[in-house]
């Protein structure tokens, strides 16, 4: 069962522009959402998170938006840099347990 | 601070053989997770430990997979016997407590022929 979906397998943007990565979920019990970034041959690294009581969380160039009514979250990267090129995973959990991951979106930032 | 360590990094075995993976979490992290990541998919939780006790193993194929964390620190994940569909990257992660940020190791890439 795919409770967390990332429908875009890949995204390509120009350096300096905004990258928007999207994620949809089906389980209304999810109360904590995260984005992880993964480089080849490495494990995922935590990027940013948001609790269901918020609709926005910002950390430097990274902002996560949560729309609970639409069961949708997005990650904005502004401005995008070539070093941001990686696979980005959306993840969600309920009651601190059983984190579910999306299939990932491969972001390529072109110089 | 040292990260999550995993070994081996790569393993190639034939189907029906057995294999074991090892994980050393970040010091002081009580919660340890094993994930399976099949190519083109996101990580799927196999088992979650809190200290040396199992919190969640609902997605662990218990007929062939087993895991232990005897002293509440290191953990091993075993597959016996392996099937072709077990080919994947096996990721170990740890966190201070359930719900806290999970830190992942580099993973073990398993190929079953």
Short mmCIF file of C-alpha atoms in Angstrom, two decimals:
data_model
loop_
_atom_site.label_atom_id
_atom_site.label_comp_id
_atom_site.label_asym_id
_atom_site.label_seq_id
_atom_site.Cartn_x
_atom_site.Cartn_y
_atom_site.Cartn_z
CA UNK A 1 0.00 0.00 0.00
CA UNK A 2 1.45 3.30 -1.07
CA UNK A 3 0.42 5.73 1.62
CA UNK A 4 3.00 8.31 0.55
CA UNK A 5 3.31 9.16 -3.13
CA UNK A 6 5.78 11.21 -5.08
CA UNK A 7 4.35 11.27 -8.56
CA UNK A 8 7.26 12.97 -10.27
CA UNK A 9 10.24 10.62 -10.61
CA UNK A 10 12.47 13.43 -11.80
CA UNK A 11 12.74 17.21 -11.94
CA UNK A 12 15.24 19.42 -13.70
CA UNK A 13 15.72 23.12 -12.91
CA UNK A 14 18.21 25.83 -13.72
CA UNK A 15 20.64 27.03 -11.09
CA UNK A 16 19.23 30.00 -9.18
CA UNK A 17 15.62 29.12 -9.90
CA UNK A 18 13.09 27.57 -7.54
CA UNK A 19 12.75 23.78 -7.20
CA UNK A 20 9.36 22.51 -6.06
CA UNK A 21 9.05 18.87 -5.06
CA UNK A 22 5.60 17.48 -4.33
CA UNK A 23 4.27 14.71 -2.14
CA UNK A 24 0.78 13.36 -1.50
CA UNK A 25 -0.39 11.06 1.28
CA UNK A 26 -3.53 9.08 1.97
CA UNK A 27 -3.37 8.30 5.69
CA UNK A 28 -5.12 11.03 7.70
CA UNK A 29 -3.42 9.73 10.87
CA UNK A 30 -0.01 10.97 9.73
CA UNK A 31 1.06 13.78 12.02
CA UNK A 32 4.71 14.29 11.19
CA UNK A 33 6.28 14.80 7.80
CA UNK A 34 9.88 14.88 6.70
CA UNK A 35 12.05 15.35 3.66
CA UNK A 36 15.25 13.38 3.21
CA UNK A 37 17.96 13.93 0.64
CA UNK A 38 20.02 11.09 -0.78
CA UNK A 39 23.25 11.14 -2.74
CA UNK A 40 24.44 8.03 -4.63
CA UNK A 41 26.01 5.32 -2.45
CA UNK A 42 24.99 7.13 0.73
CA UNK A 43 22.09 6.75 3.11
CA UNK A 44 19.32 9.35 3.19
CA UNK A 45 20.07 12.45 5.25
CA UNK A 46 17.42 14.44 7.08
CA UNK A 47 16.63 17.78 5.48
CA UNK A 48 13.57 19.37 7.06
CA UNK A 49 10.39 18.36 8.85
CA UNK A 50 6.97 19.70 9.72
CA UNK A 51 4.39 18.78 12.31
CA UNK A 52 0.74 18.54 11.39
CA UNK A 53 -0.05 21.51 13.63
CA UNK A 54 1.88 23.78 11.27
CA UNK A 55 1.45 24.63 7.62
CA UNK A 56 4.94 25.94 6.93
CA UNK A 57 8.46 25.41 8.14
CA UNK A 58 11.51 27.21 6.83
CA UNK A 59 15.22 26.48 7.14
CA UNK A 60 17.49 28.62 5.03
CA UNK A 61 16.87 27.91 1.36
CA UNK A 62 14.44 25.08 2.20
CA UNK A 63 10.76 25.52 2.99
CA UNK A 64 8.20 22.80 3.50
CA UNK A 65 4.50 23.54 3.08
CA UNK A 66 1.74 21.29 4.41
CA UNK A 67 -1.86 21.34 3.19
CA UNK A 68 -3.72 18.92 5.46
CA UNK A 69 -7.06 19.26 3.74
CA UNK A 70 -5.49 18.24 0.44
CA UNK A 71 -3.14 15.72 2.10
CA UNK A 72 -0.30 17.35 0.22
CA UNK A 73 3.10 18.69 1.10
CA UNK A 74 5.79 20.32 -0.94
CA UNK A 75 9.45 21.22 -0.58
CA UNK A 76 10.67 24.50 -2.04
CA UNK A 77 14.35 25.12 -2.62
CA UNK A 78 15.24 28.73 -3.39
CA UNK A 79 17.65 29.42 -4.96
CA UNK A 80 18.55 26.01 -6.32
CA UNK A 81 22.23 25.10 -6.48
CA UNK A 82 24.03 22.33 -8.40
CA UNK A 83 24.92 20.71 -5.06
CA UNK A 84 21.21 20.21 -4.43
CA UNK A 85 21.15 17.58 -7.17
CA UNK A 86 20.09 14.39 -5.39
CA UNK A 87 17.10 12.14 -4.82
CA UNK A 88 14.56 13.64 -2.40
CA UNK A 89 12.30 11.39 -0.35
CA UNK A 90 9.13 12.51 1.35
CA UNK A 91 8.25 10.59 4.54
CA UNK A 92 5.38 10.58 7.00
CA UNK A 93 4.66 8.96 10.34
CA UNK A 94 1.82 8.62 12.81
CA UNK A 95 2.31 8.64 16.59
CA UNK A 96 6.09 8.53 16.22
CA UNK A 97 5.99 5.13 14.56
CA UNK A 98 6.09 3.36 11.23
CA UNK A 99 7.57 6.00 8.97
CA UNK A 100 6.43 5.61 5.36
CA UNK A 101 8.52 6.87 2.47
CA UNK A 102 7.62 7.95 -1.03
CA UNK A 103 9.49 6.55 -4.02
CA UNK A 104 11.63 9.66 -4.37
CA UNK A 105 12.14 12.45 -6.89
CA UNK A 106 15.49 12.88 -8.61
CA UNK A 107 16.34 16.59 -8.74
CA UNK A 108 18.90 17.83 -11.22
CA UNK A 109 20.05 21.43 -10.95
CA UNK A 110 21.80 22.59 -14.09
CA UNK A 111 24.55 25.21 -13.89
CA UNK B 1 30.02 12.51 16.23
CA UNK B 2 30.34 9.21 14.40
CA UNK B 3 27.45 8.27 12.18
CA UNK B 4 25.61 5.00 11.75
CA UNK B 5 27.99 2.27 10.60
CA UNK B 6 26.96 -0.67 8.45
CA UNK B 7 28.82 -3.65 7.05
CA UNK B 8 29.34 -5.09 4.59
CA UNK B 9 28.71 -2.39 2.00
CA UNK B 10 28.09 -4.90 -0.77
CA UNK B 11 27.15 -8.56 -0.84
CA UNK B 12 26.48 -10.97 -3.68
CA UNK B 13 24.98 -14.36 -2.89
CA UNK B 14 23.07 -17.09 -4.66
CA UNK B 15 19.43 -17.75 -3.92
CA UNK B 16 18.76 -20.05 -0.99
CA UNK B 17 21.99 -18.95 0.71
CA UNK B 18 21.95 -17.03 3.96
CA UNK B 19 23.35 -13.57 4.64
CA UNK B 20 23.76 -11.27 7.64
CA UNK B 21 24.13 -7.53 7.91
CA UNK B 22 25.52 -5.57 10.84
CA UNK B 23 24.66 -2.12 12.12
CA UNK B 24 26.24 0.06 14.79
CA UNK B 25 23.99 3.02 15.62
CA UNK B 26 25.00 6.46 16.81
CA UNK B 27 26.11 6.30 20.44
CA UNK B 28 23.24 6.93 22.81
CA UNK B 29 20.50 6.31 20.26
CA UNK B 30 17.91 4.04 21.83
CA UNK B 31 15.85 3.45 18.70
CA UNK B 32 17.16 1.44 15.77
CA UNK B 33 15.48 0.73 12.44
CA UNK B 34 16.10 -1.60 9.53
CA UNK B 35 14.73 -0.61 6.13
CA UNK B 36 14.65 -2.37 2.78
CA UNK B 37 14.95 -0.19 -0.30
CA UNK B 38 14.20 -1.89 -3.59
CA UNK B 39 15.42 -0.12 -6.72
CA UNK B 40 13.04 2.68 -7.72
CA UNK B 41 11.16 2.63 -4.43
CA UNK B 42 11.43 4.41 -1.13
CA UNK B 43 12.76 2.71 2.00
CA UNK B 44 10.33 0.30 3.64
CA UNK B 45 10.52 -0.27 7.38
CA UNK B 46 11.28 -3.89 8.26
CA UNK B 47 11.74 -3.67 12.01
CA UNK B 48 12.08 -1.08 14.76
CA UNK B 49 13.85 -1.66 18.08
CA UNK B 50 13.60 0.35 21.25
CA UNK B 51 16.75 -0.58 23.18
CA UNK B 52 16.77 -4.39 22.84
CA UNK B 53 13.02 -4.79 22.42
CA UNK B 54 11.04 -4.99 19.19
CA UNK B 55 8.54 -2.15 18.74
CA UNK B 56 7.30 -2.93 15.24
CA UNK B 57 8.08 -5.86 12.97
CA UNK B 58 4.78 -5.96 11.12
CA UNK B 59 6.45 -5.68 7.69
CA UNK B 60 9.24 -8.17 8.37
CA UNK B 61 8.89 -11.43 6.38
CA UNK B 62 9.40 -13.57 9.43
CA UNK B 63 9.63 -16.84 7.53
CA UNK B 64 13.04 -15.81 6.21
CA UNK B 65 14.09 -12.58 7.91
CA UNK B 66 15.23 -12.20 11.50
CA UNK B 67 16.84 -9.39 13.45
CA UNK B 68 18.23 -8.93 16.90
CA UNK B 69 19.68 -6.22 19.09
CA UNK B 70 20.76 -8.25 22.07
CA UNK B 71 22.56 -5.62 24.13
CA UNK B 72 20.56 -2.65 22.93
CA UNK B 73 23.40 -1.29 20.81
CA UNK B 74 24.55 -3.18 17.68
CA UNK B 75 22.05 -5.03 15.57
CA UNK B 76 22.15 -7.79 12.96
CA UNK B 77 19.64 -8.53 10.24
CA UNK B 78 19.65 -12.02 8.73
CA UNK B 79 18.03 -13.49 5.66
CA UNK B 80 17.77 -17.27 5.40
CA UNK B 81 17.18 -18.50 2.76
CA UNK B 82 17.53 -15.58 0.36
CA UNK B 83 15.26 -15.14 -2.66
CA UNK B 84 15.86 -13.20 -5.85
CA UNK B 85 13.37 -10.54 -4.76
CA UNK B 86 15.47 -9.79 -1.68
CA UNK B 87 17.93 -7.92 -3.88
CA UNK B 88 17.86 -4.40 -2.44
CA UNK B 89 19.73 -1.92 -0.30
CA UNK B 90 19.32 -2.60 3.40
CA UNK B 91 19.47 0.60 5.42
CA UNK B 92 19.98 0.92 9.14
CA UNK B 93 18.94 4.08 10.95
CA UNK B 94 18.93 5.24 14.55
CA UNK B 95 17.32 7.98 16.58
CA UNK B 96 17.45 9.18 20.17
CA UNK B 97 13.86 8.11 20.67
CA UNK B 98 10.82 7.13 18.56
CA UNK B 99 9.68 10.10 16.52
CA UNK B 100 13.03 11.86 16.71
CA UNK B 101 15.08 12.49 13.58
CA UNK B 102 16.41 9.28 12.09
CA UNK B 103 20.03 9.14 10.96
CA UNK B 104 20.81 6.60 8.26
CA UNK B 105 23.86 4.53 7.57
CA UNK B 106 25.27 4.11 4.04
CA UNK B 107 23.39 0.85 3.52
CA UNK B 108 24.31 -2.65 2.39
CA UNK B 109 23.62 -3.40 -1.25
CA UNK B 110 22.54 -7.04 -1.63
CA UNK B 111 22.38 -8.85 -4.93
CA UNK B 112 20.82 -12.31 -4.97
CA UNK B 113 21.60 -14.35 -8.10
#
